[in-house]
mmCIF file of C-alpha atoms and ligand atoms in Angstrom:
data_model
loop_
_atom_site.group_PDB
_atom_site.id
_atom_site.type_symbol
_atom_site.label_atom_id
_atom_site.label_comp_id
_atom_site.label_asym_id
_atom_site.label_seq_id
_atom_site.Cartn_x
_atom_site.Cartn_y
_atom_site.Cartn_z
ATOM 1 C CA UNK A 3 26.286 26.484 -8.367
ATOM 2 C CA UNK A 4 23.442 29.152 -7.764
ATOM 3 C CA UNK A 5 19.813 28.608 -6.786
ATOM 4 C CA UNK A 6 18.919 30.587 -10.177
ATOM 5 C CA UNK A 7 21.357 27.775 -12.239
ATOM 6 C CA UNK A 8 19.084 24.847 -10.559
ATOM 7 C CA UNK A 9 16.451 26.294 -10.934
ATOM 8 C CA UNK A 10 16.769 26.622 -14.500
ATOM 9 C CA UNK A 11 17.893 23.146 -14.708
ATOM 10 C CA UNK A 12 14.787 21.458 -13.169
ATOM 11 C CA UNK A 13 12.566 19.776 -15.491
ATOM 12 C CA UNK A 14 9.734 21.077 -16.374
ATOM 13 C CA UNK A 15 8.077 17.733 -15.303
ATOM 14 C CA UNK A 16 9.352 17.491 -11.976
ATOM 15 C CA UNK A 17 8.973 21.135 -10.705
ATOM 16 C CA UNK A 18 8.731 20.633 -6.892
ATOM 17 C CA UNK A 19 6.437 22.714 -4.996
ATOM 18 C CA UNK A 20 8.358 25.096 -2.892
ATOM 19 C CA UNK A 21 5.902 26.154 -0.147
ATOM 20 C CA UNK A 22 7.800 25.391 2.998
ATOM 21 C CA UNK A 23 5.717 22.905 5.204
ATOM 22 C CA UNK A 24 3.176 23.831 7.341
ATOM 23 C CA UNK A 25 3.893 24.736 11.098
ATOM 24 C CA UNK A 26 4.680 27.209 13.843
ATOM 25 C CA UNK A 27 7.210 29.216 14.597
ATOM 26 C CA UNK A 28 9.695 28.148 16.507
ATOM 27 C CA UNK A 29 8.960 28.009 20.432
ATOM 28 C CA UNK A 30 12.121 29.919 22.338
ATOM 29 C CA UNK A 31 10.647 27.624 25.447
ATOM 30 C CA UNK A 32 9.791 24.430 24.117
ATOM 31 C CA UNK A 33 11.425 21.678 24.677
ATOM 32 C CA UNK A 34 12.476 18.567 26.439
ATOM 33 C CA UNK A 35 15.079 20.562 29.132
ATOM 34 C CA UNK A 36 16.448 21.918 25.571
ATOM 35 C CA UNK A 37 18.465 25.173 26.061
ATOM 36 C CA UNK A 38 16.924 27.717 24.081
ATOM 37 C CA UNK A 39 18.474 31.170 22.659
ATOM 38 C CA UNK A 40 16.500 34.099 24.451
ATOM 39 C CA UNK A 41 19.194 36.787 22.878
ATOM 40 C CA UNK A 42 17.191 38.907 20.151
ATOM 41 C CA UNK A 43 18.763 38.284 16.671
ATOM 42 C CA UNK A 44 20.811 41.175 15.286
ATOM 43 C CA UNK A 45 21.160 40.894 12.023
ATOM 44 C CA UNK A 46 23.286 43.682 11.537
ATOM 45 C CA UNK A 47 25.725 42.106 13.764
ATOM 46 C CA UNK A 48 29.108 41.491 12.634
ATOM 47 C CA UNK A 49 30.051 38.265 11.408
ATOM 48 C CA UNK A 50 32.663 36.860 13.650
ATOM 49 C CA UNK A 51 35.838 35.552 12.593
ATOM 50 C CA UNK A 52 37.517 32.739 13.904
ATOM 51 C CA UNK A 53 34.405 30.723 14.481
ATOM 52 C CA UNK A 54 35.131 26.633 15.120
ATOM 53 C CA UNK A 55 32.565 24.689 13.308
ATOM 54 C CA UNK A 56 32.608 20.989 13.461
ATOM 55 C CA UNK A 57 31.137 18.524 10.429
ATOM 56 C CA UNK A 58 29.799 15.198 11.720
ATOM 57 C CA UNK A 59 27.650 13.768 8.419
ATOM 58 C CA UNK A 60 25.749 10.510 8.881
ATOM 59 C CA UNK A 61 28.894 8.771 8.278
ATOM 60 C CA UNK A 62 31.984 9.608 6.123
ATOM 61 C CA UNK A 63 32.383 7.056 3.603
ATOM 62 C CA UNK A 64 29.664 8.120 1.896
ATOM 63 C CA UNK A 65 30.655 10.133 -1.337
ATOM 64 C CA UNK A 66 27.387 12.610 -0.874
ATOM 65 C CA UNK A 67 28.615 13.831 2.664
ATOM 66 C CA UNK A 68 32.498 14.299 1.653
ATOM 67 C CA UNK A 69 30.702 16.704 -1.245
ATOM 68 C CA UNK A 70 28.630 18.160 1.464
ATOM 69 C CA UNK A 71 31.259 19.003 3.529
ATOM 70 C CA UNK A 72 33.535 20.541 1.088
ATOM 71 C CA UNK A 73 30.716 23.569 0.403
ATOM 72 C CA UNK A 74 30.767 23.810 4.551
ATOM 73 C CA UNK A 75 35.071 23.856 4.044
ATOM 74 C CA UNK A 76 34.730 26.537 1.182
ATOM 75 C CA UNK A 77 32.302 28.535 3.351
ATOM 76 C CA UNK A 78 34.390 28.914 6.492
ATOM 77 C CA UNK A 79 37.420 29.254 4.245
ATOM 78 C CA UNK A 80 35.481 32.765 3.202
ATOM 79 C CA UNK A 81 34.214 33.544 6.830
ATOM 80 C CA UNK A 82 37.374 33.062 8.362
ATOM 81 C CA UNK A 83 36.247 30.364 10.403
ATOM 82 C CA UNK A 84 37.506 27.009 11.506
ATOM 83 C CA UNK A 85 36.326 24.290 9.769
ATOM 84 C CA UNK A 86 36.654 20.405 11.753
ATOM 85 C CA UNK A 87 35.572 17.216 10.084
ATOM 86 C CA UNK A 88 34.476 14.090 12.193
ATOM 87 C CA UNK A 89 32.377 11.082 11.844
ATOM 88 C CA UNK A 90 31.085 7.542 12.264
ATOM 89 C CA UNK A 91 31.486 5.068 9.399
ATOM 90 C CA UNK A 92 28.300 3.865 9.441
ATOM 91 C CA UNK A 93 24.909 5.629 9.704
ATOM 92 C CA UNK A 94 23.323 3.812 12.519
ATOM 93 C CA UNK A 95 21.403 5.592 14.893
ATOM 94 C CA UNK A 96 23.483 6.134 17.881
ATOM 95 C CA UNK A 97 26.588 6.356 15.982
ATOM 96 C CA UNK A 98 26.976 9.815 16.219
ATOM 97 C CA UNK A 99 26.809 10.643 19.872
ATOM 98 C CA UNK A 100 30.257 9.973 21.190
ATOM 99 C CA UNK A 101 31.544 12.587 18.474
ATOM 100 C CA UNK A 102 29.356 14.977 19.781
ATOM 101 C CA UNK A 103 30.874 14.405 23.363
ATOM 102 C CA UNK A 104 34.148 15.258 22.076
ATOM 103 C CA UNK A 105 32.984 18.069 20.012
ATOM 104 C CA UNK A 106 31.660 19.400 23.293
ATOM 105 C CA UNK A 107 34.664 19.123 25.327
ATOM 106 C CA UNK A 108 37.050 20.298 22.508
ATOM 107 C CA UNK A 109 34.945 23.556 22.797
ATOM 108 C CA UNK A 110 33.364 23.813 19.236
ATOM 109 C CA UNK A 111 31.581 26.897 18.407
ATOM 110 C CA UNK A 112 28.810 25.413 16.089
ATOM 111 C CA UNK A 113 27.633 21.515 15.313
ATOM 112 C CA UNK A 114 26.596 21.122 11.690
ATOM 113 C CA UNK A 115 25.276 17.617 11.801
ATOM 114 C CA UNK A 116 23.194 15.424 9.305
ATOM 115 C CA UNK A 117 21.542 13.422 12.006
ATOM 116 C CA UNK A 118 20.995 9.454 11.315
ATOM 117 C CA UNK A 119 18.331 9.258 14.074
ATOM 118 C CA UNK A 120 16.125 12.451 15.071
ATOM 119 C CA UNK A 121 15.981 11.395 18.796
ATOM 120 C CA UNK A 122 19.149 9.355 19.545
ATOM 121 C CA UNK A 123 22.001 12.864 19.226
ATOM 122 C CA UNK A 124 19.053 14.762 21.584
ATOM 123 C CA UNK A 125 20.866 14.419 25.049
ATOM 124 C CA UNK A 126 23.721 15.032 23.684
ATOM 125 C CA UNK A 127 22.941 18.131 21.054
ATOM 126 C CA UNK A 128 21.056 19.978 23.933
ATOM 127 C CA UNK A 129 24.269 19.855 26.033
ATOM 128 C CA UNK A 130 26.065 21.319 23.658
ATOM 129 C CA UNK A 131 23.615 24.152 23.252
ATOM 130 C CA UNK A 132 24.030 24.112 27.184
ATOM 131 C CA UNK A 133 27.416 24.639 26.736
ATOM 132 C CA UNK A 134 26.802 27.648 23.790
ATOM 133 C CA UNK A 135 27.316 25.475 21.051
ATOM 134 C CA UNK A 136 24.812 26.683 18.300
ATOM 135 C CA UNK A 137 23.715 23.446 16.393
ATOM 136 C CA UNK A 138 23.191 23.385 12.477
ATOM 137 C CA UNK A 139 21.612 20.329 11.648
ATOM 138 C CA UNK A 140 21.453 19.906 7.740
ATOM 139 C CA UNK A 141 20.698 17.126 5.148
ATOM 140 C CA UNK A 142 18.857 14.814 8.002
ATOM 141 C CA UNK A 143 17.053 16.715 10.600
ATOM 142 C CA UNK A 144 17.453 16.612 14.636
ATOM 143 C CA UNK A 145 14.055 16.553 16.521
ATOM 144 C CA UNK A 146 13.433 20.246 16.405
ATOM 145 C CA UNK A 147 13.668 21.364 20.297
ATOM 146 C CA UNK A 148 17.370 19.675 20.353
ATOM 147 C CA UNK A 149 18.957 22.499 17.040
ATOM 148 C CA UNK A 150 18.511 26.025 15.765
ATOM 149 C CA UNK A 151 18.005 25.417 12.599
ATOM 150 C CA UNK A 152 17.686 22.629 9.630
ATOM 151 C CA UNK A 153 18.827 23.074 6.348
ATOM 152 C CA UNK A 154 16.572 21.132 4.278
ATOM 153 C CA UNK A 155 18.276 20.397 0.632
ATOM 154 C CA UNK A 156 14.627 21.304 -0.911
ATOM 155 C CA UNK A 157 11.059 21.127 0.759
ATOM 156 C CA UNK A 158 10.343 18.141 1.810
ATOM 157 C CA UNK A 159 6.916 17.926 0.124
ATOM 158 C CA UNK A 160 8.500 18.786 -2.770
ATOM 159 C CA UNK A 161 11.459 15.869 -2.801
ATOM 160 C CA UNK A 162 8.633 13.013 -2.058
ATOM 161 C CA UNK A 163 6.257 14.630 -4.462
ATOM 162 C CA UNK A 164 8.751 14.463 -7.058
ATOM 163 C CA UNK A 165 9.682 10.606 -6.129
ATOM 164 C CA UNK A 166 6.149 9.625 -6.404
ATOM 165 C CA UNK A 167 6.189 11.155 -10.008
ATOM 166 C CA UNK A 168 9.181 9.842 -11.148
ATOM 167 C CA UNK A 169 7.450 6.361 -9.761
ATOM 168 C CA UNK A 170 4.361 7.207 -12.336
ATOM 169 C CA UNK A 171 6.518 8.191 -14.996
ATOM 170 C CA UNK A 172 8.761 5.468 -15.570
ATOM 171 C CA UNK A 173 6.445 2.621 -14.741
ATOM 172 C CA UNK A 174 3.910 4.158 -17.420
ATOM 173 C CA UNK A 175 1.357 4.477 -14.627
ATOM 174 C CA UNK A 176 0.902 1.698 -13.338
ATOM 175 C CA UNK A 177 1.950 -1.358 -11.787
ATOM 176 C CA UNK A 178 4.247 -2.410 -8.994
ATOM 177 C CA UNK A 179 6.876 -0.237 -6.792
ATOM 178 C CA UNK A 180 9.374 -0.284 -4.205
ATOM 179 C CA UNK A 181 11.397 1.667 -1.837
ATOM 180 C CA UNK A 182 14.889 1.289 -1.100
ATOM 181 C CA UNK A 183 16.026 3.392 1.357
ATOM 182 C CA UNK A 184 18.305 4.109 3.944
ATOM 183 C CA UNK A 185 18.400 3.536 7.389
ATOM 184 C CA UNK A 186 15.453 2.873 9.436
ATOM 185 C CA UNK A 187 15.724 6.037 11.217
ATOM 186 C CA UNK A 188 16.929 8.222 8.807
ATOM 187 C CA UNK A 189 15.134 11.619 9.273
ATOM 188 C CA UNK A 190 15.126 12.511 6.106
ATOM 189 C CA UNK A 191 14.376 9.416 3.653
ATOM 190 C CA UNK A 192 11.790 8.399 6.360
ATOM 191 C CA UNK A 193 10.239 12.119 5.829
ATOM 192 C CA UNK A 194 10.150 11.662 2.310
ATOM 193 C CA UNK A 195 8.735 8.044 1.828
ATOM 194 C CA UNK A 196 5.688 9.374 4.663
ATOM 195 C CA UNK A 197 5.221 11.982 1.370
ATOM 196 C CA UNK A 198 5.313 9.376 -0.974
ATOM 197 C CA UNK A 199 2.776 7.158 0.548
ATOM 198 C CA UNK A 200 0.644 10.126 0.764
ATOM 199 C CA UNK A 201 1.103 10.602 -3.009
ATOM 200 C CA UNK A 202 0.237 7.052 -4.046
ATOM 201 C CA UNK A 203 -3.125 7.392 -1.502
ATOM 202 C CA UNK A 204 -4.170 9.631 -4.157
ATOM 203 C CA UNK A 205 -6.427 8.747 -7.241
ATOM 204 C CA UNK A 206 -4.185 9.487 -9.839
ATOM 205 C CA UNK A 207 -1.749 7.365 -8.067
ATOM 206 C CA UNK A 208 -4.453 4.533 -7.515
ATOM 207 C CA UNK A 209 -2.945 2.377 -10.636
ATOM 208 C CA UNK A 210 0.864 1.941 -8.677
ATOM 209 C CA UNK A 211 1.094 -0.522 -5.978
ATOM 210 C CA UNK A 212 3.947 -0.085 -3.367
ATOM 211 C CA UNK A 213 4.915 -3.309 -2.719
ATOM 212 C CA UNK A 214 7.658 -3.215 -0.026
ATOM 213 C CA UNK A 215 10.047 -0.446 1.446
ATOM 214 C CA UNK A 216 13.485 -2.123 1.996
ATOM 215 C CA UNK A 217 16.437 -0.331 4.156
ATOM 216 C CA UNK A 218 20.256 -1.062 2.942
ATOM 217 C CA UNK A 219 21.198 1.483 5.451
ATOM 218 C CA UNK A 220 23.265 3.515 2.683
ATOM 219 C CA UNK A 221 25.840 0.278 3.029
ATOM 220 C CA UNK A 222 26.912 -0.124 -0.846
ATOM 221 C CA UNK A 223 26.881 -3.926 -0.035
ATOM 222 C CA UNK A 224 23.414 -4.128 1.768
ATOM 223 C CA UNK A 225 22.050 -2.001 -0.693
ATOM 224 C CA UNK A 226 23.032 -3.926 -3.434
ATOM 225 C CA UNK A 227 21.699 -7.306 -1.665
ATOM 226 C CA UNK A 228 18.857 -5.242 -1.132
ATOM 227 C CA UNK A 229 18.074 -4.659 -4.698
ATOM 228 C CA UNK A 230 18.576 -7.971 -5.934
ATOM 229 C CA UNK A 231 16.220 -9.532 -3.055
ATOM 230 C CA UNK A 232 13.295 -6.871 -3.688
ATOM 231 C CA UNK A 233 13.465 -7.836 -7.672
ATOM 232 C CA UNK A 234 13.576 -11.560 -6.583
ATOM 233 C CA UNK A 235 10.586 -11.361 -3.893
ATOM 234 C CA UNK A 236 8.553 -9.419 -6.847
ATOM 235 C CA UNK A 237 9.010 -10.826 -10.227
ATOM 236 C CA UNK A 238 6.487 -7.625 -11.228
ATOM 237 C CA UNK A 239 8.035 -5.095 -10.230
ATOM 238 C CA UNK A 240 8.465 -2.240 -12.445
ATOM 239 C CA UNK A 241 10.705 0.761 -10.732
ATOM 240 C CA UNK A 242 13.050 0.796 -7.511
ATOM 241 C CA UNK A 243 12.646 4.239 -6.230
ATOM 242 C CA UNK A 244 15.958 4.727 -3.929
ATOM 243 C CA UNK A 245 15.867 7.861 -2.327
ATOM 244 C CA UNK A 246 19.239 7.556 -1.096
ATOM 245 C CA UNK A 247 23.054 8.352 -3.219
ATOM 246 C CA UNK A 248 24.296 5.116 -2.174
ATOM 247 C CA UNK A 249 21.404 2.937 -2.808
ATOM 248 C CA UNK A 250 20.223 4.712 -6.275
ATOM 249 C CA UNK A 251 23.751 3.841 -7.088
ATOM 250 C CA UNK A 252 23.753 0.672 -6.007
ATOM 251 C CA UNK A 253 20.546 -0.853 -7.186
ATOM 252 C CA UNK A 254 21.448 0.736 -10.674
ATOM 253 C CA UNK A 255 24.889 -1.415 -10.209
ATOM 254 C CA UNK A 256 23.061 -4.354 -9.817
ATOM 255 C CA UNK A 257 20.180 -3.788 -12.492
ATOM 256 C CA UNK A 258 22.864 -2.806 -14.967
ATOM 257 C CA UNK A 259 24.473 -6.305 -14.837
ATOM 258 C CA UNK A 260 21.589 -8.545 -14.657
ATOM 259 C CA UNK A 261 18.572 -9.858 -17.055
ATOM 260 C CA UNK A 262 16.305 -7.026 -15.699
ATOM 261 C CA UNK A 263 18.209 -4.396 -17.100
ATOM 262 C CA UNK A 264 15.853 -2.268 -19.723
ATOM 263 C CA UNK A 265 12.796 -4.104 -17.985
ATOM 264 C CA UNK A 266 12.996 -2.739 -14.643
ATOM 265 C CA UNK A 267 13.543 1.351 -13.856
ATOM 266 C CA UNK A 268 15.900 2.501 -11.193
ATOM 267 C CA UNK A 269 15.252 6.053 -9.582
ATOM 268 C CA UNK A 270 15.560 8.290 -6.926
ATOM 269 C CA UNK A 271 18.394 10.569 -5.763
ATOM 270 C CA UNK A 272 21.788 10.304 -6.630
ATOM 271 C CA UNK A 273 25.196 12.298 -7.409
ATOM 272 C CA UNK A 274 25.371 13.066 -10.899
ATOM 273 C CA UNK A 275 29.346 11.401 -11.133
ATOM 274 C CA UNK A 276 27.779 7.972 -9.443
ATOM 275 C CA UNK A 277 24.982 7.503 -11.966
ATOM 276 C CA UNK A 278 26.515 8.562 -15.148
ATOM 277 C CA UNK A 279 27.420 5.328 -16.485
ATOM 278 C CA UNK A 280 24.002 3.924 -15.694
ATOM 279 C CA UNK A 281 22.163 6.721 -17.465
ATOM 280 C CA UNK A 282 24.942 6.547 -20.408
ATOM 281 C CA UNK A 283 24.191 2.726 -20.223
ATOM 282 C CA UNK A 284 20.338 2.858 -20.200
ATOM 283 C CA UNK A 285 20.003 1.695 -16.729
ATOM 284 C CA UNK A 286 18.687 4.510 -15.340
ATOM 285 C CA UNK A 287 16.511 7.203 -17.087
ATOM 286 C CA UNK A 288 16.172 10.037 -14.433
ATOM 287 C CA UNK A 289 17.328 10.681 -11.211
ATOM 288 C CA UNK A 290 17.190 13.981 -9.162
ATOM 289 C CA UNK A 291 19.541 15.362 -7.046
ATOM 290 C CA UNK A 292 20.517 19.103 -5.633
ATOM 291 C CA UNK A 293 23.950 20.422 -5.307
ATOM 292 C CA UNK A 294 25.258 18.988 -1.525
ATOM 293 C CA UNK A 295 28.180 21.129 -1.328
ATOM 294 C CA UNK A 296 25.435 24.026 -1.412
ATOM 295 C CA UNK A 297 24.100 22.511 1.965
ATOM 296 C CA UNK A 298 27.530 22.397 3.529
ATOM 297 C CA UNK A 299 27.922 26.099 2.507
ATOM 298 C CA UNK A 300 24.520 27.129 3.597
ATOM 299 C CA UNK A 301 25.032 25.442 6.912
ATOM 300 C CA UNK A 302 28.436 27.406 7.756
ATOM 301 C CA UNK A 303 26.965 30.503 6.487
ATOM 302 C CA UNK A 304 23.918 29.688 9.234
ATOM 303 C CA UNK A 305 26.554 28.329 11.181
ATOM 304 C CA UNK A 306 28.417 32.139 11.961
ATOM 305 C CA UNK A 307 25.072 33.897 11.583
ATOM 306 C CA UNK A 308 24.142 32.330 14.697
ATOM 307 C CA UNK A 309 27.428 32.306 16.683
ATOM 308 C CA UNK A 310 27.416 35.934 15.519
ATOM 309 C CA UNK A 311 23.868 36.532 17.111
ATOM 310 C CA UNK A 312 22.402 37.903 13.462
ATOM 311 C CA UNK A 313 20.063 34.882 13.832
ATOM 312 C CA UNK A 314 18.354 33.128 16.516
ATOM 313 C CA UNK A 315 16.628 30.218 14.675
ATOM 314 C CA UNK A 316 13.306 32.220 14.531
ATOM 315 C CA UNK A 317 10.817 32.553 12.017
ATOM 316 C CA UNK A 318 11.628 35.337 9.757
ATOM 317 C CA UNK A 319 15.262 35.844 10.376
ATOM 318 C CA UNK A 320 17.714 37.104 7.606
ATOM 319 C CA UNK A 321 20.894 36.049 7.047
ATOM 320 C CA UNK A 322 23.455 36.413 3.638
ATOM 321 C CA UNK A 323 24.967 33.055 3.212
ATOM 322 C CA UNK A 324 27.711 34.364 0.511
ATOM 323 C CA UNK A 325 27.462 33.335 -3.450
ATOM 324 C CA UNK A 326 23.800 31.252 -2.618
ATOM 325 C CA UNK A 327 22.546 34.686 -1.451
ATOM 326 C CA UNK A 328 20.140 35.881 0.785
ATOM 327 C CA UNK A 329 17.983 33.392 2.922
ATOM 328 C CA UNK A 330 15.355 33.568 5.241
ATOM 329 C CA UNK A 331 14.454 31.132 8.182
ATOM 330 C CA UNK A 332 10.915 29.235 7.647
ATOM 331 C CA UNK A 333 9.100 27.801 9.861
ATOM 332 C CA UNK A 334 10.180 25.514 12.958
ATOM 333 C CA UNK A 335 13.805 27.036 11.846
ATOM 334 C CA UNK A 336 13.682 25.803 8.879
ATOM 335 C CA UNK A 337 16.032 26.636 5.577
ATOM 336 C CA UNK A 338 15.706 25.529 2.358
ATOM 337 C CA UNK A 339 18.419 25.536 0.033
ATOM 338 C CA UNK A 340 16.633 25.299 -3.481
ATOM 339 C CA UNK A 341 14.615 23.179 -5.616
ATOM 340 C CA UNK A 342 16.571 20.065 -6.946
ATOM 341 C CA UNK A 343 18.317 19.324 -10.550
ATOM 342 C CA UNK A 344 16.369 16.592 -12.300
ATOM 343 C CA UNK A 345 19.346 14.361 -14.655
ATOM 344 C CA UNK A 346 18.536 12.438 -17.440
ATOM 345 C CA UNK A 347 20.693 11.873 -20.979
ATOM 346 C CA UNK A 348 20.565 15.243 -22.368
ATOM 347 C CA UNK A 349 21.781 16.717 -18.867
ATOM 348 C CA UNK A 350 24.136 14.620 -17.316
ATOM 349 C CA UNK A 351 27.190 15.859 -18.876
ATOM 350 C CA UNK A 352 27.000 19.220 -17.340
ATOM 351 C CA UNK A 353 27.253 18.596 -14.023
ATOM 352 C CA UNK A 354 30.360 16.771 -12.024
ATOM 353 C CA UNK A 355 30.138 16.194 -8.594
HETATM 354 C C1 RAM B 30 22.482 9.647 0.962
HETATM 355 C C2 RAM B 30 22.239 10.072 2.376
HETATM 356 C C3 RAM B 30 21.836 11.527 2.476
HETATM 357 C C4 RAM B 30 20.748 11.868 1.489
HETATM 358 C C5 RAM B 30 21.182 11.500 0.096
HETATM 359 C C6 RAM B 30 20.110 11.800 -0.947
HETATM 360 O O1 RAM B 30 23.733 10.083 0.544
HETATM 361 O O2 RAM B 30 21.239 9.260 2.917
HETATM 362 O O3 RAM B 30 21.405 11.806 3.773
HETATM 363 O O4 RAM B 30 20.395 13.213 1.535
HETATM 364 O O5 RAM B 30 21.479 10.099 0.057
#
C-alpha cells in the first residue's frame, strides 16, 4: 500500500500532524562506548546484493510483527538480500538479548529490531555495530546512541495526538478514561501515552479524566484480564484507549461479550482483520492503524542503504526504499513511514491485513 493510498484514507478528523519531533542531528560521537559510522554516506553507492538481514520483533506470536516482517521478507526478496527471522515469545524487556548474541556470531549484516525495552538490547546492539552490524530498529525504538536509524510507523506526536482525540470523540467529551497498554517498557506505547497525557493537560481536554494506565504486556490473556479489571475498578468509565494490536483486540473481545458492550468505547490501534468483527458488531467504532508490512519494507530498504554506505543515519540522508518511494532521514535518525489509516464501518472492508 502507498503513502499517497493512506494518506487518502485518513480521516479527515484524525489528520495527524506530521512535523517530525523536535531534536538534533544525530551525534557521529555520542554515545555510551557506542560505535559510531564515521564513513561519509554515498548515496549514489550501489546497493549491495546479498545483504543478511535478521528480524527480531518484540516477540513473534504477535499477529502485527508476523505482518511486519513479511514487508521486510518482500523487500529483501527485491534487493537480493537475505532475509532471517528470530524472536522471543514474549515481549519482556530483556527477552531479546540472547538473539542478538547469536545474530552477532552468525555474522548478520543488519539488525532490524522492534525493541521491547530502549536500554536493556544496548550492550548488546552496540557490539554488533562493533562488529559492522548496521542496526535498524523499527516499530519500538532502541535508545538512540545504541542504532542508526528508527523507523517510526508515523510521528510520534501525531499517533498520541490522535489517541487523545479518539478519547474526546467517543466519550462525547467528557468523562472517565483509561490506558491499556503494553509492556511497561515498551518504547513506543510508553512514547505515545507521555503524548497523550500531554494532550489531556490541555484545556480542551480538561473535561476527560484518565483514570488508570494498565499494562497486559501485549499477552492476549493479560490483556483481556486487564480489560475486565479496569471496567470493574471504574464503574464510570467511558472509553479504553489500547494503543497496542493485541490489547485493542482484546479488550474489544471482552467488551463485545459482556453487559458493557454499546456503553463503554474501545479504541486505539489495531490490525484491520483483528477488529473487524467488533466494528461489524458495534463494539468498536474507530480504531487507527498504518500498514506494518510497510515498516518491515522500509526497514530492509534502510537496512541495504546502510550496509551499502548510501546512508549513515544522519540528518538529511536520501535513500529510495522501492514502491514506498523516496525517504529522507529526520532528526536523531529518524524515518517516518506515513501518517496512519483511521477504520471505522464505512472503511473496514477495504483493507485485509
Ligand atoms: C502491538 C505492538 C507493536 C505496536 C502495535 C500498535 O502489536 O505493541 O509494537 O506498534 O501494537
Amino acid at each position: 500500500m502507498s503513502r499517497r493510498f493512506l494518506t487518502g484514507a485518513v480521516s479527515a478528523g484524525l489528520v495527524l500532524v506530521l512535523a517530525a519531533c523536535g531534536g538534533t542531528t544525530k551525534d557521529d560521537s555520542s554515545g555510551s562506548g557506542a560505535q559510531q559510522s564515521t564513513a561519509t554516506a554515498n548515496p549514489n553507492a550501489a546497493a549491495k546484493e546479498g545483504v543478511k538481514m535478521a528480524f527480531l520483533p518484540k516477540q513473534l506470536n504477535n499477529p502485527y510483527s508476523d505482518i511486519e516482517v513479511s514487508g521486510g521478507k518482500a523487500a529483501l526478496g527485491e534487493l537480493k538480500g537475505e532475509y532471517k527471522l528470530v524472536g522471543p515469545n514474549d515481549a519482556s524487556a530483556s527477552s531479546q538479548v540472547s538473539y542478538i548474541n547469536t545474530l552477532i556470531q552468525q555474522q548478520q549484516d543488519v539488525i532490524g529490531i522492534a525493541a521491547n525495552d530502549p536500554n536493556a538490547v544496548c550492550p548488546s546492539l552496540n557490539q554488533a555495530r562493533s562488529a559492522g552490524i548496521k542496526v535498524v530498529a523499527f516499530d519500538s525504538d532502541a535508545a538512540k546512541d545504541c542504532r542508526d536509524v528508527f523507523i517510526n510507523q508515523a510521528t510520534t506526536q501525531g499517533i498520541g495526538e490522535a489517541l487523545a482525540k479518539q478519547a474526546k470523540d467517543l466519550s462525547g467529551g467528557s468523562g472517565e478514561i483509561a490506558v491499556l497498554s503494553a509492556t511497561p517498557n515498551a518504547t513506543n506505547q510508553n512514547a505515545w501515552i507521555e503524548v497523550l497525557k500531554k494532550e489531556l493537560a490541555k484545556p480542551e481536554y480538561a473535561s476527560l479524566k484518565l483514570d488508570k494506565v494498565a499494562y497486559g504486556n501485549d499477552d492476549d490473556q493479560k490483556s483481556f484480564q486487564e480489560a475486565q479489571g479496569l471496567l470493574q475498578s471504574f464503574p464510570n468509565l467511558k472509553v479504553i484507549v489500547a494503543p497496542t494490536t493485541v490489547g485493542i483486540a482484546a479488550a474489544a473481545r471482552y467488551v463485545s461479550s459482556s453487559s458493557y458492550k454499546g456503553k463503554v468505547a474501545v479504541t486505539g490501534l489495531g490490525t484491520p482483520n483483528q477488529m473487524r468483527a467488533f466494528v461489524k458488531d458495534g463494539t468498536v467504532k474507530q480504531f487507527a492503524l498504518w500498514n506494518p508490512a510497510d515498516i518491515g519494507y522500509l526497514a530492509a530498504y534502510a537496512g541495504v542503504a546502510l550496509k551499502s554506505g548510501q546512508i549513515s543515519g544522519k540528518d538529511g540522508e536520501k535513500f529510495k526504499a522501492g514502491k514506498l518511494g523516496d525517504y529522507t532521514i529526520g532528526a536523531n535518525g529518524e524515518i517516518v513511514l506515513g501518517p496512519p489509516t483511521t477504520f471505522d464501518a464505512n472503511n473496514i472492508d477495504k483493507f485485509n491485513f
